[in-house]
């Protein structure tokens, strides 16, 4: 019997490391373009990987690219020597030419197979599968093409109808050998490779291999691009399956882009419904789940009509998960999830991702129905799935952690984390590691008495989960719970705000109700008990209305605990809710009890609020109409809102501010308040990630505060509606958009850097000269690199030249090049860095150090695109974009006569300033975590404790980002590295030491 080892690209079993020689050995005879497609990078990136370490442009693969290379290497070294063949087949490499065009005899042979393939693709799959199996079993004279086509049909049926990747692997193995040996026509080989890609994209630990999926998809692209819609679509489908399993957002986006090119009218019904399925799921994966509900319903009906069992099961499961997010009745969700499982069982379908989604929906529905014991029993089904498939069910980790946490099963949480950390597949290791960190942090939240360590664990989980938005949303929610349990009101409000921003981007009514409950606790701790009680009553009513017994009881439990603190003690009320929770199989959360005790200490004595109010409800009628005008733009609503609040409180000042993710405020209306503590603040959101707050100076009585809260709610709803209407319209000047591409090494947590990031994106299509200014160490080269990577020249060369490191007498030759014999020592021709960057980008660092006699020649090049190498008799045309940087004041250098004025103005086409680190402190913790991940060579990277973050935030950072990196590198240089970095590990110099250093003492 042939195994999955036959399903692999060419290999070099001697490859040991991913150094330049290893990369070249792994690439083999493939072109850089083909190899780049296999691992999802540009040919230029492959070229840089192959450069020796000392080369200026050399790069080493990191992060996702390294994981893909390791996966490709592992898949290729798994092959036996006898199976090794030349690299990916391309039409230009295949010979003789008649293999690409079937002969009449071949057409006659294929005529026995093609009718069954058509029946398979058009819905008559059972009959077609039987015919193909019988044909292969009884016909001895079939040609290689006909036999391979039949194998393709059998394998496709095994995958899309029975979820049996191993059966498909056996069916396609012989045909794959023929394809790699060049014995098949291009169209037949493309379909065989597409089926092989599907085999390795399926949820089967013996076969799942992202590297092989890349390899086979690239082969399909080379053979079938533009000619065989079915094969191309199957390859995209395989890539989407693999990317979904690995949680690779970048790969998802590329696969979706390719699938969008598929013309549905030209696809067979089998493939058309799979394209429709992924187009339906896409909004869910990118945070727009409500947009999928109607299309999921329609897709389930269509799949049922056509008899596509797996599509129906997956669709019902995803529909159940979406309904849970929207607070639908859990009984209805449970029925839908169990129907999906029953369909799979009755259809004798194998294990697959459809069961993971169904089990996740079933578990959450059981918890909400107050049936925690049944949910615990259902966890065994997930363990069975993992054991049978050899794959991690990481998509269920958040709900598993919720079930185990509510049941007080800390050992179960730690066991779950341990199993996830044992996953060896390189493509799955990152998301499993992030999920394990979340489970460990949840275990600490249930049992730990060290709030700082628990928060540090959630910080670690947050940094690891940032690539997977749905996991990230759960992490941020539970991180805010950890701050509440610690009694940290200030940190908790920031954590709550960040969670709210995430929910704005990935909407969920259930998460919003959870955040409402958390907000109530923070308000109570601030002495605003009346508001907290109203929020808790509202949250409990929302959960009760959604038939969520578990969360309704948890909310009432929190209400009873807080009532005991802020009103007259009533232990019986607390015990009543405790008994209700225990009847559901839920252990009353220890974290909630701890948090209430700590908040009670902070909020008690601040709650002497009068129940009387001078604020009448009739006063809100006109203001509500004013802020709810339909069709108004968001900025108009905000202006009207401020005006309305000012009219209601004529004797008090009103402030409007925007908050970033770390809580830093920026005034949107006049000046900032001199004392923020003396202002009554109310926060709200536009529903698209923007958090604002309005404040009224002085103390408001409960009625006035309630009236303001009503107005804030109305304004938030109006603003959200206006924002949704304005999606796709041109943004207002000055408004930044956080939804911009991720750039390696470019950290943009602060408002200043997010604004800079947006500016860089807007420069993507420009070829203008850019001058980047800023202090030493702020990251000017990172900005230059980002400009290049975002531009149309990203696939071409990027050359960096530091003007401060070249001896003056060598400057002209290094910059413009020279001919052999142009001067003593010129033994060979040298192009110079400008010509070396032809077609790409040249970064001139420290341009202020450019010698005066060289400046006219650089100006000439900037003006007409010509360079005059030493020893040449005529100029050479060059197409290069110039980016320059300096830490000096060029205008001052011009006044001193050390820099030419005409060159100064020629460089100032697009000036960009990178602020120092002390002016963008929100970036400090994010940069620190980035450097920790980047510099940790072995094992899990350490996490930053709150006192370490505080020390980093209070340091003055005269060396900017470079100094911060050095501090982290110094900490990690000592062995063993601590698992939690505290302030004492950082060894930051004191102010006195820094002053002595500056004075040379």
Tab-separated table of N, CA and C in Angstrom, residues 224-339:
chain	number	residue	atom	x	y	z
A	224	UNK	N	-2.294	25.200	-14.808
A	224	UNK	CA	-3.709	25.395	-15.144
A	224	UNK	C	-4.153	26.841	-15.114
A	225	UNK	N	-3.241	27.765	-14.850
A	225	UNK	CA	-3.640	29.164	-14.711
A	225	UNK	C	-4.333	29.666	-15.971
A	226	UNK	N	-5.590	30.064	-15.813
A	226	UNK	CA	-6.359	30.622	-16.910
A	226	UNK	C	-6.968	29.598	-17.845
A	227	UNK	N	-6.642	28.302	-17.666
A	227	UNK	CA	-7.159	27.305	-18.599
A	227	UNK	C	-8.093	26.306	-17.938
A	228	UNK	N	-7.885	26.011	-16.669
A	228	UNK	CA	-8.718	25.017	-15.986
A	228	UNK	C	-9.240	25.627	-14.691
A	229	UNK	N	-10.450	26.183	-14.764
A	229	UNK	CA	-11.050	26.826	-13.608
A	229	UNK	C	-11.230	25.859	-12.445
A	230	UNK	N	-11.608	24.607	-12.746
A	230	UNK	CA	-11.863	23.641	-11.684
A	230	UNK	C	-10.606	23.341	-10.888
A	231	UNK	N	-9.486	23.099	-11.568
A	231	UNK	CA	-8.238	22.788	-10.872
A	231	UNK	C	-7.758	23.983	-10.054
A	232	UNK	N	-7.807	25.182	-10.650
A	232	UNK	CA	-7.381	26.380	-9.917
A	232	UNK	C	-8.244	26.604	-8.691
A	233	UNK	N	-9.544	26.382	-8.839
A	233	UNK	CA	-10.464	26.584	-7.718
A	233	UNK	C	-10.186	25.579	-6.604
A	234	UNK	N	-9.914	24.316	-6.967
A	234	UNK	CA	-9.600	23.300	-5.963
A	234	UNK	C	-8.313	23.650	-5.215
A	235	UNK	N	-7.322	24.185	-5.931
A	235	UNK	CA	-6.074	24.575	-5.281
A	235	UNK	C	-6.315	25.720	-4.295
A	236	UNK	N	-7.148	26.684	-4.683
A	236	UNK	CA	-7.483	27.778	-3.762
A	236	UNK	C	-8.267	27.263	-2.561
A	237	UNK	N	-9.164	26.315	-2.812
A	237	UNK	CA	-9.938	25.708	-1.736
A	237	UNK	C	-9.005	25.019	-0.735
A	238	UNK	N	-8.006	24.288	-1.256
A	238	UNK	CA	-7.039	23.627	-0.385
A	238	UNK	C	-6.254	24.640	0.439
A	239	UNK	N	-5.835	25.721	-0.201
A	239	UNK	CA	-5.085	26.756	0.518
A	239	UNK	C	-5.932	27.379	1.618
A	240	UNK	N	-7.212	27.606	1.333
A	240	UNK	CA	-8.105	28.178	2.345
A	240	UNK	C	-8.294	27.219	3.514
A	241	UNK	N	-8.446	25.932	3.212
A	241	UNK	CA	-8.604	24.946	4.290
A	241	UNK	C	-7.372	24.928	5.185
A	242	UNK	N	-6.184	24.901	4.573
A	242	UNK	CA	-4.943	24.867	5.350
A	242	UNK	C	-4.770	26.142	6.159
A	243	UNK	N	-5.080	27.283	5.541
A	243	UNK	CA	-4.918	28.558	6.235
A	243	UNK	C	-5.894	28.687	7.395
A	244	UNK	N	-7.114	28.170	7.213
A	244	UNK	CA	-8.098	28.204	8.295
A	244	UNK	C	-7.641	27.338	9.461
A	245	UNK	N	-7.118	26.161	9.152
A	245	UNK	CA	-6.651	25.266	10.208
A	245	UNK	C	-5.462	25.870	10.955
A	246	UNK	N	-4.537	26.495	10.217
A	246	UNK	CA	-3.342	27.066	10.839
A	246	UNK	C	-3.583	28.464	11.382
A	247	UNK	N	-4.739	29.067	11.055
A	247	UNK	CA	-5.002	30.427	11.511
A	247	UNK	C	-4.096	31.437	10.865
A	248	UNK	N	-3.676	31.192	9.618
A	248	UNK	CA	-2.743	32.074	8.919
A	248	UNK	C	-3.534	33.133	8.162
A	249	UNK	N	-3.677	34.320	8.752
A	249	UNK	CA	-4.508	35.375	8.171
A	249	UNK	C	-3.964	35.846	6.824
A	250	UNK	N	-2.635	35.980	6.731
A	250	UNK	CA	-2.041	36.439	5.478
A	250	UNK	C	-2.326	35.455	4.353
A	251	UNK	N	-2.158	34.168	4.644
A	251	UNK	CA	-2.432	33.145	3.640
A	251	UNK	C	-3.921	33.121	3.291
A	252	UNK	N	-4.778	33.334	4.281
A	252	UNK	CA	-6.213	33.415	4.015
A	252	UNK	C	-6.532	34.521	3.023
A	253	UNK	N	-5.955	35.692	3.252
A	253	UNK	CA	-6.257	36.827	2.392
A	253	UNK	C	-5.807	36.565	0.957
A	254	UNK	N	-4.627	35.948	0.810
A	254	UNK	CA	-4.154	35.654	-0.547
A	254	UNK	C	-5.046	34.627	-1.223
A	255	UNK	N	-5.443	33.599	-0.467
A	255	UNK	CA	-6.298	32.558	-1.056
A	255	UNK	C	-7.669	33.106	-1.410
A	256	UNK	N	-8.211	33.965	-0.553
A	256	UNK	CA	-9.499	34.578	-0.873
A	256	UNK	C	-9.387	35.425	-2.139
A	257	UNK	N	-8.279	36.148	-2.262
A	257	UNK	CA	-8.095	36.981	-3.460
A	257	UNK	C	-8.070	36.123	-4.716
A	258	UNK	N	-7.400	34.953	-4.637
A	258	UNK	CA	-7.378	34.074	-5.815
A	258	UNK	C	-8.750	33.473	-6.076
A	259	UNK	N	-9.459	33.101	-5.009
A	259	UNK	CA	-10.769	32.494	-5.202
A	259	UNK	C	-11.763	33.503	-5.778
A	260	UNK	N	-11.596	34.776	-5.406
A	260	UNK	CA	-12.504	35.795	-5.936
A	260	UNK	C	-12.384	35.910	-7.451
A	261	UNK	N	-11.244	35.458	-7.998
A	261	UNK	CA	-11.071	35.500	-9.448
A	261	UNK	C	-11.875	34.410	-10.156
A	262	UNK	N	-12.349	33.417	-9.394
A	262	UNK	CA	-13.113	32.319	-10.003
A	262	UNK	C	-14.443	32.834	-10.529
A	263	UNK	N	-14.756	32.453	-11.721
A	263	UNK	CA	-16.030	32.845	-12.333
A	263	UNK	C	-17.040	31.737	-12.045
A	264	UNK	N	-17.963	32.012	-11.112
A	264	UNK	CA	-18.884	30.983	-10.632
A	264	UNK	C	-19.681	30.357	-11.765
A	265	UNK	N	-20.018	31.152	-12.769
A	265	UNK	CA	-20.830	30.631	-13.873
A	265	UNK	C	-20.089	29.557	-14.665
A	266	UNK	N	-18.744	29.546	-14.576
A	266	UNK	CA	-17.956	28.577	-15.327
A	266	UNK	C	-17.593	27.360	-14.485
A	267	UNK	N	-17.974	27.358	-13.211
A	267	UNK	CA	-17.619	26.252	-12.326
A	267	UNK	C	-18.734	25.219	-12.288
A	268	UNK	N	-18.338	23.974	-12.011
A	268	UNK	CA	-19.334	22.923	-11.827
A	268	UNK	C	-20.044	23.136	-10.493
A	269	UNK	N	-21.250	22.565	-10.305
A	269	UNK	CA	-21.991	22.782	-9.056
A	269	UNK	C	-21.210	22.395	-7.811
A	270	UNK	N	-20.443	21.304	-7.863
A	270	UNK	CA	-19.676	20.875	-6.691
A	270	UNK	C	-18.701	21.967	-6.250
A	271	UNK	N	-17.972	22.533	-7.209
A	271	UNK	CA	-16.989	23.556	-6.854
A	271	UNK	C	-17.664	24.891	-6.582
A	272	UNK	N	-18.734	25.178	-7.302
A	272	UNK	CA	-19.425	26.451	-7.099
A	272	UNK	C	-19.952	26.567	-5.665
A	273	UNK	N	-20.464	25.470	-5.099
A	273	UNK	CA	-21.013	25.556	-3.745
A	273	UNK	C	-19.900	25.710	-2.710
A	274	UNK	N	-18.708	25.165	-3.003
A	274	UNK	CA	-17.581	25.374	-2.087
A	274	UNK	C	-17.070	26.811	-2.160
A	275	UNK	N	-17.066	27.381	-3.357
A	275	UNK	CA	-16.705	28.800	-3.477
A	275	UNK	C	-17.716	29.662	-2.725
A	276	UNK	N	-18.993	29.325	-2.891
A	276	UNK	CA	-20.049	30.062	-2.190
A	276	UNK	C	-19.884	29.936	-0.676
A	277	UNK	N	-19.489	28.733	-0.218
A	277	UNK	CA	-19.297	28.526	1.226
A	277	UNK	C	-18.202	29.440	1.764
A	278	UNK	N	-17.075	29.478	1.093
A	278	UNK	CA	-15.977	30.299	1.606
A	278	UNK	C	-16.268	31.785	1.478
A	279	UNK	N	-16.988	32.166	0.467
A	279	UNK	CA	-17.365	33.583	0.369
A	279	UNK	C	-18.328	33.970	1.490
A	280	UNK	N	-19.114	33.000	1.923
A	280	UNK	CA	-20.036	33.236	3.034
A	280	UNK	C	-19.301	33.313	4.365
A	281	UNK	N	-18.286	32.456	4.496
A	281	UNK	CA	-17.530	32.402	5.752
A	281	UNK	C	-16.576	33.591	5.889
A	282	UNK	N	-16.157	34.158	4.777
A	282	UNK	CA	-15.156	35.232	4.820
A	282	UNK	C	-15.526	36.365	5.775
A	283	UNK	N	-16.766	36.899	5.748
A	283	UNK	CA	-17.096	37.963	6.708
A	283	UNK	C	-16.935	37.533	8.166
A	284	UNK	N	-17.219	36.265	8.466
A	284	UNK	CA	-17.060	35.779	9.842
A	284	UNK	C	-15.597	35.815	10.258
A	285	UNK	N	-14.712	35.404	9.352
A	285	UNK	CA	-13.291	35.346	9.674
A	285	UNK	C	-12.679	36.733	9.816
A	286	UNK	N	-13.312	37.737	9.206
A	286	UNK	CA	-12.758	39.088	9.248
A	286	UNK	C	-13.643	40.049	10.031
A	287	UNK	N	-14.473	39.489	10.952
A	287	UNK	CA	-15.138	40.332	11.931
A	287	UNK	C	-16.493	40.862	11.554
A	288	UNK	N	-17.126	40.297	10.548
A	288	UNK	CA	-18.456	40.794	10.164
A	288	UNK	C	-19.453	39.634	10.184
A	289	UNK	N	-19.528	38.971	11.320
A	289	UNK	CA	-20.382	37.786	11.445
A	289	UNK	C	-21.849	38.058	11.142
A	290	UNK	N	-22.441	39.184	11.602
A	290	UNK	CA	-23.867	39.410	11.302
A	290	UNK	C	-24.175	39.404	9.817
A	291	UNK	N	-23.182	39.807	9.010
A	291	UNK	CA	-23.425	39.835	7.564
A	291	UNK	C	-23.543	38.440	6.978
A	292	UNK	N	-23.149	37.413	7.728
A	292	UNK	CA	-23.142	36.052	7.200
A	292	UNK	C	-24.410	35.271	7.511
A	293	UNK	N	-25.236	35.746	8.451
A	293	UNK	CA	-26.331	34.921	8.949
A	293	UNK	C	-27.304	34.524	7.849
A	294	UNK	N	-27.784	35.492	7.087
A	294	UNK	CA	-28.764	35.179	6.045
A	294	UNK	C	-28.160	34.286	4.971
A	295	UNK	N	-26.911	34.582	4.576
A	295	UNK	CA	-26.301	33.774	3.520
A	295	UNK	C	-25.993	32.368	4.011
A	296	UNK	N	-25.680	32.212	5.312
A	296	UNK	CA	-25.476	30.874	5.865
A	296	UNK	C	-26.765	30.065	5.824
A	297	UNK	N	-27.887	30.697	6.145
A	297	UNK	CA	-29.186	30.015	6.073
A	297	UNK	C	-29.453	29.545	4.643
A	298	UNK	N	-29.239	30.450	3.694
A	298	UNK	CA	-29.488	30.104	2.292
A	298	UNK	C	-28.548	28.998	1.822
A	299	UNK	N	-27.292	29.063	2.247
A	299	UNK	CA	-26.321	28.052	1.836
A	299	UNK	C	-26.682	26.683	2.412
A	300	UNK	N	-27.162	26.641	3.642
A	300	UNK	CA	-27.531	25.355	4.238
A	300	UNK	C	-28.683	24.716	3.461
A	301	UNK	N	-29.644	25.534	3.052
A	301	UNK	CA	-30.764	24.987	2.269
A	301	UNK	C	-30.277	24.447	0.924
A	302	UNK	N	-29.388	25.192	0.290
A	302	UNK	CA	-28.872	24.771	-1.014
A	302	UNK	C	-28.049	23.487	-0.887
A	303	UNK	N	-27.205	23.399	0.143
A	303	UNK	CA	-26.387	22.199	0.348
A	303	UNK	C	-27.263	20.986	0.609
A	304	UNK	N	-28.347	21.185	1.363
A	304	UNK	CA	-29.252	20.074	1.649
A	304	UNK	C	-29.962	19.609	0.389
A	305	UNK	N	-30.389	20.558	-0.444
A	305	UNK	CA	-31.071	20.216	-1.697
A	305	UNK	C	-30.155	19.415	-2.619
A	306	UNK	N	-28.865	19.797	-2.675
A	306	UNK	CA	-27.937	19.157	-3.601
A	306	UNK	C	-27.281	17.913	-3.022
A	307	UNK	N	-27.488	17.656	-1.726
A	307	UNK	CA	-26.932	16.454	-1.113
A	307	UNK	C	-25.469	16.546	-0.749
A	308	UNK	N	-24.972	17.756	-0.525
A	308	UNK	CA	-23.573	17.931	-0.127
A	308	UNK	C	-23.501	17.914	1.396
A	309	UNK	N	-23.295	16.725	1.951
A	309	UNK	CA	-23.402	16.504	3.390
A	309	UNK	C	-22.397	17.319	4.190
A	310	UNK	N	-21.142	17.310	3.752
A	310	UNK	CA	-20.107	18.020	4.504
A	310	UNK	C	-20.340	19.519	4.501
A	311	UNK	N	-20.698	20.069	3.365
A	311	UNK	CA	-20.979	21.511	3.290
A	311	UNK	C	-22.138	21.855	4.219
A	312	UNK	N	-23.172	21.013	4.234
A	312	UNK	CA	-24.325	21.250	5.105
A	312	UNK	C	-23.908	21.225	6.577
A	313	UNK	N	-23.102	20.226	6.954
A	313	UNK	CA	-22.679	20.113	8.361
A	313	UNK	C	-21.838	21.320	8.777
A	314	UNK	N	-20.902	21.713	7.915
A	314	UNK	CA	-20.065	22.878	8.257
A	314	UNK	C	-20.901	24.137	8.357
A	315	UNK	N	-21.843	24.280	7.451
A	315	UNK	CA	-22.656	25.504	7.440
A	315	UNK	C	-23.545	25.581	8.673
A	316	UNK	N	-24.172	24.474	9.032
A	316	UNK	CA	-25.018	24.468	10.235
A	316	UNK	C	-24.199	24.776	11.481
A	317	UNK	N	-22.994	24.236	11.551
A	317	UNK	CA	-22.140	24.480	12.721
A	317	UNK	C	-21.747	25.951	12.811
A	318	UNK	N	-21.362	26.524	11.689
A	318	UNK	CA	-20.977	27.943	11.694
A	318	UNK	C	-22.172	28.833	11.981
A	319	UNK	N	-23.322	28.437	11.482
A	319	UNK	CA	-24.539	29.189	11.772
A	319	UNK	C	-24.823	29.169	13.269
A	320	UNK	N	-24.636	28.018	13.904
A	320	UNK	CA	-24.847	27.908	15.353
A	320	UNK	C	-23.892	28.828	16.110
A	321	UNK	N	-22.621	28.880	15.692
A	321	UNK	CA	-21.650	29.755	16.364
A	321	UNK	C	-22.017	31.221	16.198
A	322	UNK	N	-22.479	31.596	15.004
A	322	UNK	CA	-22.886	32.985	14.778
A	322	UNK	C	-24.092	33.349	15.635
A	323	UNK	N	-25.011	32.418	15.783
A	323	UNK	CA	-26.193	32.682	16.605
A	323	UNK	C	-25.820	32.841	18.072
A	324	UNK	N	-24.829	32.115	18.542
A	324	UNK	CA	-24.366	32.294	19.919
A	324	UNK	C	-23.806	33.697	20.118
A	325	UNK	N	-23.041	34.184	19.152
A	325	UNK	CA	-22.512	35.553	19.240
A	325	UNK	C	-23.634	36.572	19.302
A	326	UNK	N	-24.766	36.261	18.635
A	326	UNK	CA	-25.883	37.211	18.569
A	326	UNK	C	-26.935	36.971	19.649
A	327	UNK	N	-26.585	36.184	20.683
A	327	UNK	CA	-27.460	35.949	21.835
A	327	UNK	C	-28.781	35.292	21.436
A	328	UNK	N	-28.717	34.358	20.482
A	328	UNK	CA	-29.908	33.575	20.145
A	328	UNK	C	-30.181	32.553	21.253
A	329	UNK	N	-31.382	31.992	21.254
A	329	UNK	CA	-31.775	31.001	22.245
A	329	UNK	C	-30.828	29.794	22.183
A	330	UNK	N	-30.113	29.462	23.277
A	330	UNK	CA	-29.171	28.343	23.231
A	330	UNK	C	-29.834	26.991	22.951
A	331	UNK	N	-31.137	26.844	23.280
A	331	UNK	CA	-31.833	25.599	22.929
A	331	UNK	C	-31.857	25.416	21.413
A	332	UNK	N	-32.140	26.487	20.713
A	332	UNK	CA	-32.172	26.450	19.250
A	332	UNK	C	-30.769	26.152	18.707
A	333	UNK	N	-29.747	26.772	19.314
A	333	UNK	CA	-28.372	26.554	18.874
A	333	UNK	C	-27.964	25.105	19.121
A	334	UNK	N	-28.324	24.568	20.290
A	334	UNK	CA	-27.978	23.187	20.624
A	334	UNK	C	-28.611	22.224	19.628
A	335	UNK	N	-29.863	22.492	19.285
A	335	UNK	CA	-30.555	21.637	18.310
A	335	UNK	C	-29.840	21.683	16.957
A	336	UNK	N	-29.402	22.876	16.551
A	336	UNK	CA	-28.739	23.004	15.248
A	336	UNK	C	-27.373	22.292	15.260
A	337	UNK	N	-26.616	22.458	16.355
A	337	UNK	CA	-25.302	21.827	16.437
A	337	UNK	C	-25.427	20.303	16.432
A	338	UNK	N	-26.414	19.788	17.158
A	338	UNK	CA	-26.588	18.332	17.203
A	338	UNK	C	-27.130	17.789	15.893
A	339	UNK	N	-27.876	18.600	15.185
A	339	UNK	CA	-28.320	18.178	13.854
A	339	UNK	C	-27.114	18.035	12.918
